[in-house]
PDB file of C-alpha atoms and ligand atoms in Angstrom:
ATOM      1  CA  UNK A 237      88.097 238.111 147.150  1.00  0.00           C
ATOM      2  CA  UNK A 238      84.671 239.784 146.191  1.00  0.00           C
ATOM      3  CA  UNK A 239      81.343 237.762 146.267  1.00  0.00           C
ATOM      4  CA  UNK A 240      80.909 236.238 142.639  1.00  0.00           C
ATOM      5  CA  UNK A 241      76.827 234.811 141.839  1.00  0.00           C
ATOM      6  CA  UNK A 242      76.607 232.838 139.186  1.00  0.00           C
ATOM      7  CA  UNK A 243      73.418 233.141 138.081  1.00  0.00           C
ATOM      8  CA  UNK A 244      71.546 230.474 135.975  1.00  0.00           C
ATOM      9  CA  UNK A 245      69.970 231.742 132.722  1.00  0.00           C
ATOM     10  CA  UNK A 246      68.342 228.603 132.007  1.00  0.00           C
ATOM     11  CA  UNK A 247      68.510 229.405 128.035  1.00  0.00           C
ATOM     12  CA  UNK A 248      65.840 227.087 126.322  1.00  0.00           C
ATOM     13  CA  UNK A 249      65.001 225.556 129.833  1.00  0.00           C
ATOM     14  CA  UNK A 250      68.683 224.244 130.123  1.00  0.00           C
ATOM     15  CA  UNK A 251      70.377 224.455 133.381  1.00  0.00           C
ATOM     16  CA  UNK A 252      73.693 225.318 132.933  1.00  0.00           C
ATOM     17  CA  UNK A 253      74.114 226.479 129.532  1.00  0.00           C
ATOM     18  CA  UNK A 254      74.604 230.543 130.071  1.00  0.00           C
ATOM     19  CA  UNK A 255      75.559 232.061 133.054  1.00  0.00           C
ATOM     20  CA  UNK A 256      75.782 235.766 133.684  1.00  0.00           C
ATOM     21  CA  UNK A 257      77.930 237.367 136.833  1.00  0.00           C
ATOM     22  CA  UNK A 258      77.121 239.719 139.529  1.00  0.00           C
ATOM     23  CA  UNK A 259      80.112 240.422 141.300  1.00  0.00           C
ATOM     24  CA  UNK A 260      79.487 242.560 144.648  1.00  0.00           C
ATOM     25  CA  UNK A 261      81.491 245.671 145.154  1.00  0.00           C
ATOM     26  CA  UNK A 262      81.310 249.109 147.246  1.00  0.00           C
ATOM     27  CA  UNK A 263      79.123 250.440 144.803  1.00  0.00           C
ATOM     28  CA  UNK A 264      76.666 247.746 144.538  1.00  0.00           C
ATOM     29  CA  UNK A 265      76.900 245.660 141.504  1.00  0.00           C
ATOM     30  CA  UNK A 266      79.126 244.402 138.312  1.00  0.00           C
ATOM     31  CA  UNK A 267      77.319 242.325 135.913  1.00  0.00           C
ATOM     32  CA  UNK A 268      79.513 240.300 133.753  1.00  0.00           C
ATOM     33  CA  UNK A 269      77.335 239.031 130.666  1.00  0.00           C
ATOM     34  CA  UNK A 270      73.926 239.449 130.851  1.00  0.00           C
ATOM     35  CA  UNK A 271      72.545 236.670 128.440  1.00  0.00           C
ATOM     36  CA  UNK A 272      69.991 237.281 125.365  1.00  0.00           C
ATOM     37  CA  UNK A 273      66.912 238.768 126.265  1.00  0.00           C
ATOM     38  CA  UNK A 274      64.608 235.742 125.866  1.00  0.00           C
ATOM     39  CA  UNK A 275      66.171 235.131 129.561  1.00  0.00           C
ATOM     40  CA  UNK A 276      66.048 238.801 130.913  1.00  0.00           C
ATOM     41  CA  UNK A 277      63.492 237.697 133.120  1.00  0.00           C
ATOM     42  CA  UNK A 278      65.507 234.844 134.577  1.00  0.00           C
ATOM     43  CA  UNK A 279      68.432 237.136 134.930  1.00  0.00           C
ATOM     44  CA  UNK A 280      66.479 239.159 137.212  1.00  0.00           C
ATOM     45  CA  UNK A 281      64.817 236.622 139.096  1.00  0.00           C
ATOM     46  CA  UNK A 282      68.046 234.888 139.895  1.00  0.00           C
ATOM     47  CA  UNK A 283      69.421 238.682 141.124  1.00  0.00           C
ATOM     48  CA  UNK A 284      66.812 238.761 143.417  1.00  0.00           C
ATOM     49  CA  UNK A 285      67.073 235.340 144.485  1.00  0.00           C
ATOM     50  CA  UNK A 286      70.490 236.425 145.904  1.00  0.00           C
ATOM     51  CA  UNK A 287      69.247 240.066 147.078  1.00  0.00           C
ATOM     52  CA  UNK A 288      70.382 242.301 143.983  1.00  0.00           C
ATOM     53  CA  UNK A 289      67.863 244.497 142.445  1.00  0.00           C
ATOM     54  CA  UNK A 290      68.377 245.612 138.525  1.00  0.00           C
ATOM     55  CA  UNK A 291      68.678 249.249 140.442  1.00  0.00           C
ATOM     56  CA  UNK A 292      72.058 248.135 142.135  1.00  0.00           C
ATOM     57  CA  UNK A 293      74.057 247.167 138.788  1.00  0.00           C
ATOM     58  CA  UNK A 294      75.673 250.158 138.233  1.00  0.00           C
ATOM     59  CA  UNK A 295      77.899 248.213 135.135  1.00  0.00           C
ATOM     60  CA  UNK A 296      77.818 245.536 132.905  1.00  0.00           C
ATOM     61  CA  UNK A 297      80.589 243.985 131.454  1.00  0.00           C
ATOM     62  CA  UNK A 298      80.268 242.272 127.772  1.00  0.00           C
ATOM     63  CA  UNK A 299      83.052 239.614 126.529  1.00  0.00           C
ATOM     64  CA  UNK A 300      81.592 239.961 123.191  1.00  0.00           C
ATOM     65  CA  UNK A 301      78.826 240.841 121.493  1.00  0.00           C
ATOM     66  CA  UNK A 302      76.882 237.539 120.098  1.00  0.00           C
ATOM     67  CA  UNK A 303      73.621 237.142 121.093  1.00  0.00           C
ATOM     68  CA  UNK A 304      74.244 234.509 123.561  1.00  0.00           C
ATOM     69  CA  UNK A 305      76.305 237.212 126.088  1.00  0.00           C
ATOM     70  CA  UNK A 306      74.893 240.766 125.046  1.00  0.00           C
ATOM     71  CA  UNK A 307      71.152 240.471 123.668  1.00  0.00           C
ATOM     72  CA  UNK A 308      69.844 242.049 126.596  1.00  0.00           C
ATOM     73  CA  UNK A 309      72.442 244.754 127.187  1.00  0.00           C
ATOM     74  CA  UNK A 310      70.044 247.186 125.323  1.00  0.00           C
ATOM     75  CA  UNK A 311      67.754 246.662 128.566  1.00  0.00           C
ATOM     76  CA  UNK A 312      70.239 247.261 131.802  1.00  0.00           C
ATOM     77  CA  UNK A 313      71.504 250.575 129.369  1.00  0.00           C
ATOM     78  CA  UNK A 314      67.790 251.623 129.344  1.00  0.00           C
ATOM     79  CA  UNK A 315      68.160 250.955 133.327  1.00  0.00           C
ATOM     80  CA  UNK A 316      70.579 253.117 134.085  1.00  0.00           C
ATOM     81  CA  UNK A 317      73.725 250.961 133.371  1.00  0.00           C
ATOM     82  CA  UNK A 318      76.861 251.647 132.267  1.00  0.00           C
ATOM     83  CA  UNK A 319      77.624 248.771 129.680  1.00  0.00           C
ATOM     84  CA  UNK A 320      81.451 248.199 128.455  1.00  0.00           C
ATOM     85  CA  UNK A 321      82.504 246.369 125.058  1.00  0.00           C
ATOM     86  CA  UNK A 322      85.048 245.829 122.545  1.00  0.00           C
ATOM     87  CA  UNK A 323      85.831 248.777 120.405  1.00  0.00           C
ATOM     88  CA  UNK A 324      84.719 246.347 117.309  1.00  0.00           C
ATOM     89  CA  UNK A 325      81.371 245.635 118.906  1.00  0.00           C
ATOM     90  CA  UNK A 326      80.132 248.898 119.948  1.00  0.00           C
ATOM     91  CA  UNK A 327      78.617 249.823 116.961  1.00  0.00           C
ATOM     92  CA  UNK A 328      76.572 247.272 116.613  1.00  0.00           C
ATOM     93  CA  UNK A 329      74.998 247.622 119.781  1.00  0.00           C
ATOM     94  CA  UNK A 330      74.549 251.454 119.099  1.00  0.00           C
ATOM     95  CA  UNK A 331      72.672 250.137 115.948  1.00  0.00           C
ATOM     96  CA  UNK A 332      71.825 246.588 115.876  1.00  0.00           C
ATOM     97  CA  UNK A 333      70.312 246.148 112.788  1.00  0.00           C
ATOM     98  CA  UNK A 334      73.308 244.622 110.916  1.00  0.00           C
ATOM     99  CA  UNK A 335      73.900 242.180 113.901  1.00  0.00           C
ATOM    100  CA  UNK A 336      70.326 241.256 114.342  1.00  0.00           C
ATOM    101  CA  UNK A 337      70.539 240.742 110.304  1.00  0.00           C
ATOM    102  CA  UNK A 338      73.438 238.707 110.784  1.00  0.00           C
ATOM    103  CA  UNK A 339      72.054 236.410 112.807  1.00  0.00           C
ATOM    104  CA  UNK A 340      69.060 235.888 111.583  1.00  0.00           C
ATOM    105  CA  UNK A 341      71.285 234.624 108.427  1.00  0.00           C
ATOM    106  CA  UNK A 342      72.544 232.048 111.038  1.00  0.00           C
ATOM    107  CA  UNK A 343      70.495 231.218 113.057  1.00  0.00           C
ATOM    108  CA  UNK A 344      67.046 231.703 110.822  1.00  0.00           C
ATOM    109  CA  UNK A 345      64.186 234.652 111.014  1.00  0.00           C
ATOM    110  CA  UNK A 346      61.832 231.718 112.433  1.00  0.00           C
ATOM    111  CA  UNK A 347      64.444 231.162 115.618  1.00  0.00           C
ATOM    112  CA  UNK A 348      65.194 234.423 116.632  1.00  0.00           C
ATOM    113  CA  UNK A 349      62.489 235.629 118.972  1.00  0.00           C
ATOM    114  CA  UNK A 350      62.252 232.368 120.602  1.00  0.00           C
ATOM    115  CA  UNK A 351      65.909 231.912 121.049  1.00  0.00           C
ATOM    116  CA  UNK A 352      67.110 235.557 121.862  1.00  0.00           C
ATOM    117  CA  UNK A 353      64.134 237.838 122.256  1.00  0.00           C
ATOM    118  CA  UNK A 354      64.176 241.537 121.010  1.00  0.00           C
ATOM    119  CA  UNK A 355      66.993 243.563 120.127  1.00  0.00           C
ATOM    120  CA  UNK A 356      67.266 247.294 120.640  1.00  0.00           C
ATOM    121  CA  UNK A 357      69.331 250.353 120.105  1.00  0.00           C
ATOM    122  CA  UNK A 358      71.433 251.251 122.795  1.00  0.00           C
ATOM    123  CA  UNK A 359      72.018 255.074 123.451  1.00  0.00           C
ATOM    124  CA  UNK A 360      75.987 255.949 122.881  1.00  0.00           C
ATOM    125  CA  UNK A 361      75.940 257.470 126.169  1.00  0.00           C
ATOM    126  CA  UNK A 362      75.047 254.338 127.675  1.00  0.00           C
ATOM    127  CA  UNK A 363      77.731 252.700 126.426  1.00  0.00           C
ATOM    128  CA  UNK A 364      82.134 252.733 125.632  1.00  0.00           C
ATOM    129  CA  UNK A 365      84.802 250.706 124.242  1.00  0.00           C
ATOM    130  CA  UNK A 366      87.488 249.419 126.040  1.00  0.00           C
ATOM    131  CA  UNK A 367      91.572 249.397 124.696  1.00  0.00           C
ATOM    132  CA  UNK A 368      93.381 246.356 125.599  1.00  0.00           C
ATOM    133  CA  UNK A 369      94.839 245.585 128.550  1.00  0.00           C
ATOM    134  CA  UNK A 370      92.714 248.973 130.568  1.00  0.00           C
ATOM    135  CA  UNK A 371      92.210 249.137 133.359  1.00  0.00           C
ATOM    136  CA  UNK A 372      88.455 250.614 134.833  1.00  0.00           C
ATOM    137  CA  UNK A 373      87.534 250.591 138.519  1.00  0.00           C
ATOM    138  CA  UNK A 374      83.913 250.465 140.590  1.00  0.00           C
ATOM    139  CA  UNK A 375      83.191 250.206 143.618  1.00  0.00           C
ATOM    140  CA  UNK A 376      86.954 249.534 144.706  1.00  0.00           C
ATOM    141  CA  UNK A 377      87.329 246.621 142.217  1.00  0.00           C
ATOM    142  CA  UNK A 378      90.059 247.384 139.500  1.00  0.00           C
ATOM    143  CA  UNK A 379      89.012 245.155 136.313  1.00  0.00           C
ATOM    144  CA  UNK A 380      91.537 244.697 133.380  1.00  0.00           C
ATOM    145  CA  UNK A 381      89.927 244.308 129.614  1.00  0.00           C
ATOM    146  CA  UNK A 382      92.198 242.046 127.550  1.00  0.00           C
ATOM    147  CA  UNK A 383      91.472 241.798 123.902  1.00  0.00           C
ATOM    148  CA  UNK A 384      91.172 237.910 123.278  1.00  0.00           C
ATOM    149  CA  UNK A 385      89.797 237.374 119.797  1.00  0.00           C
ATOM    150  CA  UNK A 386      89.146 234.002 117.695  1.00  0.00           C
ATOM    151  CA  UNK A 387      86.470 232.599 118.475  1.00  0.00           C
ATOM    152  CA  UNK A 388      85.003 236.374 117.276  1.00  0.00           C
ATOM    153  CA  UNK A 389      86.847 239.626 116.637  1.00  0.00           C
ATOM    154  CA  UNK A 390      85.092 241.095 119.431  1.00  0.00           C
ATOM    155  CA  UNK A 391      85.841 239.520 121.929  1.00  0.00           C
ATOM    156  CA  UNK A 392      87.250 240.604 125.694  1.00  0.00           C
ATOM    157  CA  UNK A 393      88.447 238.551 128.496  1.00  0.00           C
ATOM    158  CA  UNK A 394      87.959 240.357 132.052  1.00  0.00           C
ATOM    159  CA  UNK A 395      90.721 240.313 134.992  1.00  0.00           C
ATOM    160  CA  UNK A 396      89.879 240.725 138.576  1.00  0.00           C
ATOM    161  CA  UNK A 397      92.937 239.737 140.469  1.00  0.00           C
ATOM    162  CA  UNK A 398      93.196 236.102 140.134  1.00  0.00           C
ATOM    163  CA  UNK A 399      89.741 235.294 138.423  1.00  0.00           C
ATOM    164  CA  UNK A 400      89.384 235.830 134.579  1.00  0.00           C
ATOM    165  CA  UNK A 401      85.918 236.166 132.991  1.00  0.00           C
ATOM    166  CA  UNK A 402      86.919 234.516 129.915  1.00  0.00           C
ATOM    167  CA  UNK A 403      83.325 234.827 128.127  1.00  0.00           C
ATOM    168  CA  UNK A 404      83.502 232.150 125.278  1.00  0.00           C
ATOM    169  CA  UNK A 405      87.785 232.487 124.291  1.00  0.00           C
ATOM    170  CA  UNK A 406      88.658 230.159 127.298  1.00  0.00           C
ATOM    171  CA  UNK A 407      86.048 227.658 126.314  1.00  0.00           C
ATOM    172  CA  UNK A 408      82.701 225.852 126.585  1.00  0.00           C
ATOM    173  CA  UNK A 409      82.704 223.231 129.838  1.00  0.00           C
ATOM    174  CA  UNK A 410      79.906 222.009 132.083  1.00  0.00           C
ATOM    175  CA  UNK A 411      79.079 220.275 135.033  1.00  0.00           C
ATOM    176  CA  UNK A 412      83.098 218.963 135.091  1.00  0.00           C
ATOM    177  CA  UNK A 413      82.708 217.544 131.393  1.00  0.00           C
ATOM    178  CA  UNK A 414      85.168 218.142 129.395  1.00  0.00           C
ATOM    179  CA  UNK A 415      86.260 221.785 127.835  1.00  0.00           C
ATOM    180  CA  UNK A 416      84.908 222.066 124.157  1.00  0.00           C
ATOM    181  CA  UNK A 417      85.733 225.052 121.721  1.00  0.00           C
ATOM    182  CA  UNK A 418      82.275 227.276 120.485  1.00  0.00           C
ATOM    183  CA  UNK A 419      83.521 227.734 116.608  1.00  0.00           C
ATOM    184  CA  UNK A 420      80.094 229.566 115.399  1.00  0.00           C
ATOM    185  CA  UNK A 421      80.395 231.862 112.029  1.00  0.00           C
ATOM    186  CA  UNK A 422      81.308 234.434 110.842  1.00  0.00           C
ATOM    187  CA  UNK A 423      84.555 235.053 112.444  1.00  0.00           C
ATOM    188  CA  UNK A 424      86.637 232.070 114.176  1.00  0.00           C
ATOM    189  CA  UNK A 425      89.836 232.939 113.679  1.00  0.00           C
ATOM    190  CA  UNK A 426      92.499 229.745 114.991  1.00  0.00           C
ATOM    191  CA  UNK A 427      95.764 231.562 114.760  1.00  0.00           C
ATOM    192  CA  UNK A 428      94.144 233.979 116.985  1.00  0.00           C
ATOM    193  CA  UNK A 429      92.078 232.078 119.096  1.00  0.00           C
ATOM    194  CA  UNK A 430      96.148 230.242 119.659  1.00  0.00           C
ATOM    195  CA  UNK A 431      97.110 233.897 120.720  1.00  0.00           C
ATOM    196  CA  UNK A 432      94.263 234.351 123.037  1.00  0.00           C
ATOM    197  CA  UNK A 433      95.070 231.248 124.768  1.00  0.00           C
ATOM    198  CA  UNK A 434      98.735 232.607 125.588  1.00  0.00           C
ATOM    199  CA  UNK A 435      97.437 235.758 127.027  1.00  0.00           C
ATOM    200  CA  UNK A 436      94.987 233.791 129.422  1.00  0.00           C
ATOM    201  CA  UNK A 437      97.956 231.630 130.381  1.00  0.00           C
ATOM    202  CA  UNK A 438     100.248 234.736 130.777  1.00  0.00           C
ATOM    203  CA  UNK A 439      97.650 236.281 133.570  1.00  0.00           C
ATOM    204  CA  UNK A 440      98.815 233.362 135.780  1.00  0.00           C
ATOM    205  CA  UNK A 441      94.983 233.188 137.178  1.00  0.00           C
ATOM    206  CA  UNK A 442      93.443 230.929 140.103  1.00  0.00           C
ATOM    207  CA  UNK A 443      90.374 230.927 138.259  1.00  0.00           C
ATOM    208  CA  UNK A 444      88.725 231.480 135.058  1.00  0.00           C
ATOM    209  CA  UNK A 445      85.002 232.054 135.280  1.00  0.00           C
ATOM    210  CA  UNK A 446      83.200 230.533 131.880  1.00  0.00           C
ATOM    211  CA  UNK A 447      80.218 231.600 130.572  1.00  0.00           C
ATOM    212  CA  UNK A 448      79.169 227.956 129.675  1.00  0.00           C
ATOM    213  CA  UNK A 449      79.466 227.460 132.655  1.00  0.00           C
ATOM    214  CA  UNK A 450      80.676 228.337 136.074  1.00  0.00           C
ATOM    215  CA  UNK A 451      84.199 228.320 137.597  1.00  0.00           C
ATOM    216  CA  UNK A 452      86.978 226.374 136.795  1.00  0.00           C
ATOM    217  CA  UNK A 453      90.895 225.651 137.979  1.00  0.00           C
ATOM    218  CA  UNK A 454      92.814 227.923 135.643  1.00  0.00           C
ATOM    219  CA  UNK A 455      95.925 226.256 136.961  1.00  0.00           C
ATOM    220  CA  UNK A 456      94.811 223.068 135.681  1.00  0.00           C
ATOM    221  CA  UNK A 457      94.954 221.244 132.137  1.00  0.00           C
ATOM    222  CA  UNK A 458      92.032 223.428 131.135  1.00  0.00           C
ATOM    223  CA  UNK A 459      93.819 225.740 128.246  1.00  0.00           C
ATOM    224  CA  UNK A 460      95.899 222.783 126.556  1.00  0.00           C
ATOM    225  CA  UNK A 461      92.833 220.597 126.515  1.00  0.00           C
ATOM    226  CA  UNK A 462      90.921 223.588 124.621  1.00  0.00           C
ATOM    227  CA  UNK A 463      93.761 224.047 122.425  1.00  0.00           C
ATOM    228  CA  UNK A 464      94.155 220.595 121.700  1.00  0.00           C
ATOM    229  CA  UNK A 465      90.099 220.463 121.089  1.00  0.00           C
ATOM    230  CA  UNK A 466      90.192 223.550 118.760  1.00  0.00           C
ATOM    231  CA  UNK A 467      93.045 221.686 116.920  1.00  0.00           C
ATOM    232  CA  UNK A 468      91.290 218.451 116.774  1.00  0.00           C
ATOM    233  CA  UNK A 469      87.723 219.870 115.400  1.00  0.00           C
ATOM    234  CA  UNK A 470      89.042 221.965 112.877  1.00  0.00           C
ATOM    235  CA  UNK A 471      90.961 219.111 111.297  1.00  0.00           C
ATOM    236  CA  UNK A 472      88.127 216.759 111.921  1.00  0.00           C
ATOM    237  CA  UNK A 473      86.243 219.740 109.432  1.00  0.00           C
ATOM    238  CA  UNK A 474      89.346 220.022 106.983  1.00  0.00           C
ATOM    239  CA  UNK A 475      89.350 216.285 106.440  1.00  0.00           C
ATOM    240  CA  UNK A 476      85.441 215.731 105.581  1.00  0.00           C
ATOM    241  CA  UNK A 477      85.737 218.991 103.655  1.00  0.00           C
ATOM    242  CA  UNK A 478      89.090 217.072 101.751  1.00  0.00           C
ATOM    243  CA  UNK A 479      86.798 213.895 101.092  1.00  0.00           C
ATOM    244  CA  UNK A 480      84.060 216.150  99.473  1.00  0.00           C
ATOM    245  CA  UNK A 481      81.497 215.710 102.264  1.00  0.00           C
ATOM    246  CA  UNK A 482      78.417 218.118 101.681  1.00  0.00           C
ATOM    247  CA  UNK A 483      77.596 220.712 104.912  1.00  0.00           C
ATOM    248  CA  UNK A 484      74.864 218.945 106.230  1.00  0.00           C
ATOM    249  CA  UNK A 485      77.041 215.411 105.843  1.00  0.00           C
ATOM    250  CA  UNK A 486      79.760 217.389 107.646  1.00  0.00           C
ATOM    251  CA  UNK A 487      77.302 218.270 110.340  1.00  0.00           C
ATOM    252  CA  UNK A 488      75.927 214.992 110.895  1.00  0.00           C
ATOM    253  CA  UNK A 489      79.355 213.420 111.454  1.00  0.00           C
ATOM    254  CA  UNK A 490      80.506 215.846 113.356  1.00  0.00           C
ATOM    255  CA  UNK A 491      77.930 215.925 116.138  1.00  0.00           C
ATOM    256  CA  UNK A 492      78.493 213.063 116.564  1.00  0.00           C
ATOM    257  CA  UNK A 493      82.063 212.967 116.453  1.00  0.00           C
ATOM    258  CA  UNK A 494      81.547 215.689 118.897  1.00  0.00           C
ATOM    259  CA  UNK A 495      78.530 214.007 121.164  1.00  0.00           C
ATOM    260  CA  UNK A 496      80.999 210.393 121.255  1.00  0.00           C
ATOM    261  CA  UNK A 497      84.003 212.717 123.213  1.00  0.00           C
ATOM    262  CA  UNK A 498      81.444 214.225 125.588  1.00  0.00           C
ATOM    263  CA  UNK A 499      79.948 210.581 126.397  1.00  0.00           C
ATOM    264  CA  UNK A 500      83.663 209.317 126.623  1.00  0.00           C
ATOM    265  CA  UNK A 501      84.665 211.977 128.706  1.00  0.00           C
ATOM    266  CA  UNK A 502      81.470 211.239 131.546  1.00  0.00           C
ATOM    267  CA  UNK A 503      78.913 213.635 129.861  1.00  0.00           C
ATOM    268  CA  UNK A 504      75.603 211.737 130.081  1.00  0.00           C
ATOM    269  CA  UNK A 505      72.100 212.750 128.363  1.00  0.00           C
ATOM    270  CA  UNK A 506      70.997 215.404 130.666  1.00  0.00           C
ATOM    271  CA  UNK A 507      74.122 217.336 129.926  1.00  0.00           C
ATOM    272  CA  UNK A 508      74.517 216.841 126.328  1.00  0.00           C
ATOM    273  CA  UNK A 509      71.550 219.268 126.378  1.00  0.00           C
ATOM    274  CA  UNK A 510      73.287 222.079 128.022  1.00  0.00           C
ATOM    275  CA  UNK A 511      76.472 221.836 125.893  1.00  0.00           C
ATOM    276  CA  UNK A 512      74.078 221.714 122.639  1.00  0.00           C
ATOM    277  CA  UNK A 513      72.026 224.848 123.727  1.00  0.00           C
ATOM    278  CA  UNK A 514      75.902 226.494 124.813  1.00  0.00           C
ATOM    279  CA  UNK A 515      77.267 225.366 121.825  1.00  0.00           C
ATOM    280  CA  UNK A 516      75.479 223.623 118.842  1.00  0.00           C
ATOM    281  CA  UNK A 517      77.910 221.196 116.764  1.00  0.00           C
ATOM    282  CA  UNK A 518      76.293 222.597 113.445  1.00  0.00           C
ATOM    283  CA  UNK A 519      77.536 225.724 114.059  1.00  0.00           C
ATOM    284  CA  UNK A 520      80.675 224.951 114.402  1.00  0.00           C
ATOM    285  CA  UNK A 521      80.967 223.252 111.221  1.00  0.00           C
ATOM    286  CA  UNK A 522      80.269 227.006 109.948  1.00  0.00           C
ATOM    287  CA  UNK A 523      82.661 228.451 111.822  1.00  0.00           C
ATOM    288  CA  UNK A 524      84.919 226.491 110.692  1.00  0.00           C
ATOM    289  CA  UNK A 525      84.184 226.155 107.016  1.00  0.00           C
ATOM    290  CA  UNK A 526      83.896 229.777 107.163  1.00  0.00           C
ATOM    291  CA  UNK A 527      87.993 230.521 108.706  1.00  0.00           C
ATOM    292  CA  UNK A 528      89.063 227.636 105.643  1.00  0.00           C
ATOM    293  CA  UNK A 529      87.132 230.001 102.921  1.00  0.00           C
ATOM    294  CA  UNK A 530      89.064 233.183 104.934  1.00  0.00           C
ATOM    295  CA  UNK A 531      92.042 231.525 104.616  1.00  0.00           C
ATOM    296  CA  UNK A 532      92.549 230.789 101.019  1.00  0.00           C
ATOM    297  CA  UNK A 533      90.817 233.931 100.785  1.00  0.00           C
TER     298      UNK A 533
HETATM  299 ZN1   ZN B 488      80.118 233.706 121.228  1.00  0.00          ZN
END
């Protein structure tokens, strides 16, 4: 079993929201995520907190390319290392400007520095896609890429032995509240997401590593609760969308339909902060909204 740190990115002064990964091998160090670059410097200073210096991550490892898990990736490529991503993603981190443009659509030109920092080219040397279900090995550790989209296109799941990385397919949960599905625009896909879900129960893992946040049992209820979750917020969206409910009604009753499950399920105030910097209710509303319009489409 290698040595897993899960280091605390403390996005928007949250603990617990966004986690990245160094995972120890014989070669020095895997990074899985690395965060937006607003929290670069947190990144490293929680490295060297547990005795990793930027020089030792010979690879990073992206799930998917949203701001959120790969804004910084631009910086360890300038460092010297290797990053890996979904063939759908890799062009947009070789030239940014259509997914920095993208979000700023989302998000808002006013939020984007504060919440994510720069964005920068990263060199195509620097950087390769993955096919599903490869295999790559450093440092003696043989990692499997599995191509889980729905909650975006671009999105990969990484196997080490038992443990599963699952980036944002397998689900928001923190500090043992209850597991919540991120459903931000532009491309949620449910039938897929479903899909996804089968693969991660196929692997038959011990653990699935979350990037909001931390470890969980993967041999637990977690996957039919998320599936059940993604079910019950999309339909909570297609109803109020039914009734004629404007966006911003929709997102008012939704958070709190949204904030009333976390407080039922033992989530009190201080953690309703992480899961709203994780995984803002609004945005799901547009994620959602936005798979109805792709499906009558
Ligand atoms: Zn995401």
């Amino acid at each position: 079993m290698p040595t897993i740190h899960t280091i605390d990115l403390k996005f928007l002064g949250e603990p617990a929201a966004i986690a990245a990964f160094a995972v120890e091998d014989e070669a020095g160090v895997t990074l899985v995520e690395c965060g937006p670059f607003a929290t670069n410097d947190n990144l490293i200073r929680g490295l060297k907190e547990v005795g990793i210096n930027p020089g030792d991550v010979h690879t990073l490892l992206l799930s998917h390319i949203h701001f959120d898990h790969a804004g910084a990736a631009w910086w360890w490529a300038q460092h010297g290392t290797q990053v890996y991503v979904h063939p759908k993603g890799l062009k947009h981190m070789i030239d940014p400007t259509r997914l920095y443009a993208s979000a700023a659509r989302i998000y808002g030109d006013d939020n984007m520095e504060r919440l994510w920092g720069k964005m920068e080219k990263i060199d195509e040397y620097d950087i390769a896609a993955v096919t599903d279900r490869s295999r790559l090995t450093f440092g003696g550790n043989t990692w499997v890429a599995h191509h889980t989209p729905g909650h975006a296109s671009h999105h990969v799941a990484w196997q080490l032995g038992n443990i599963v990385f699952t980036g944002d397919v397998g689900g928001v949960k923190i500090k043992g509240g209850p597991v919540v599905p991120p459903l931000p625009p532009p491309d949620i896909n449910l039938t897929q997401w479903k899909d996804s879900i089968q693969r991660l129960r196929s692997l038959r893992a011990e653990k699935f590593y979350l990037t909001h946040y931390g470890p969980v049992d993967a041999q637990s209820d977690h996957l039919s609760q998320l599936s059940d979750r993604l079910d019950s917020y999309v339909s909570w969206v297609g109803q109020a969308r039914k009734s004629g409910q404007s966006e911003e009604e929709m997102t008012a009753g939704f958070t709190e339909f949204v904030e009333a499950d976390l407080r039922s399920n033992g989530v009190t105030d201080e953690v309703i902060g992480a899961y709203r910097a994780a995984n803002p209710p609004g945005m799901s509303v547009a994620g959602i909204l936005r798979w109805f319009t792709y499906l009558e489409a």
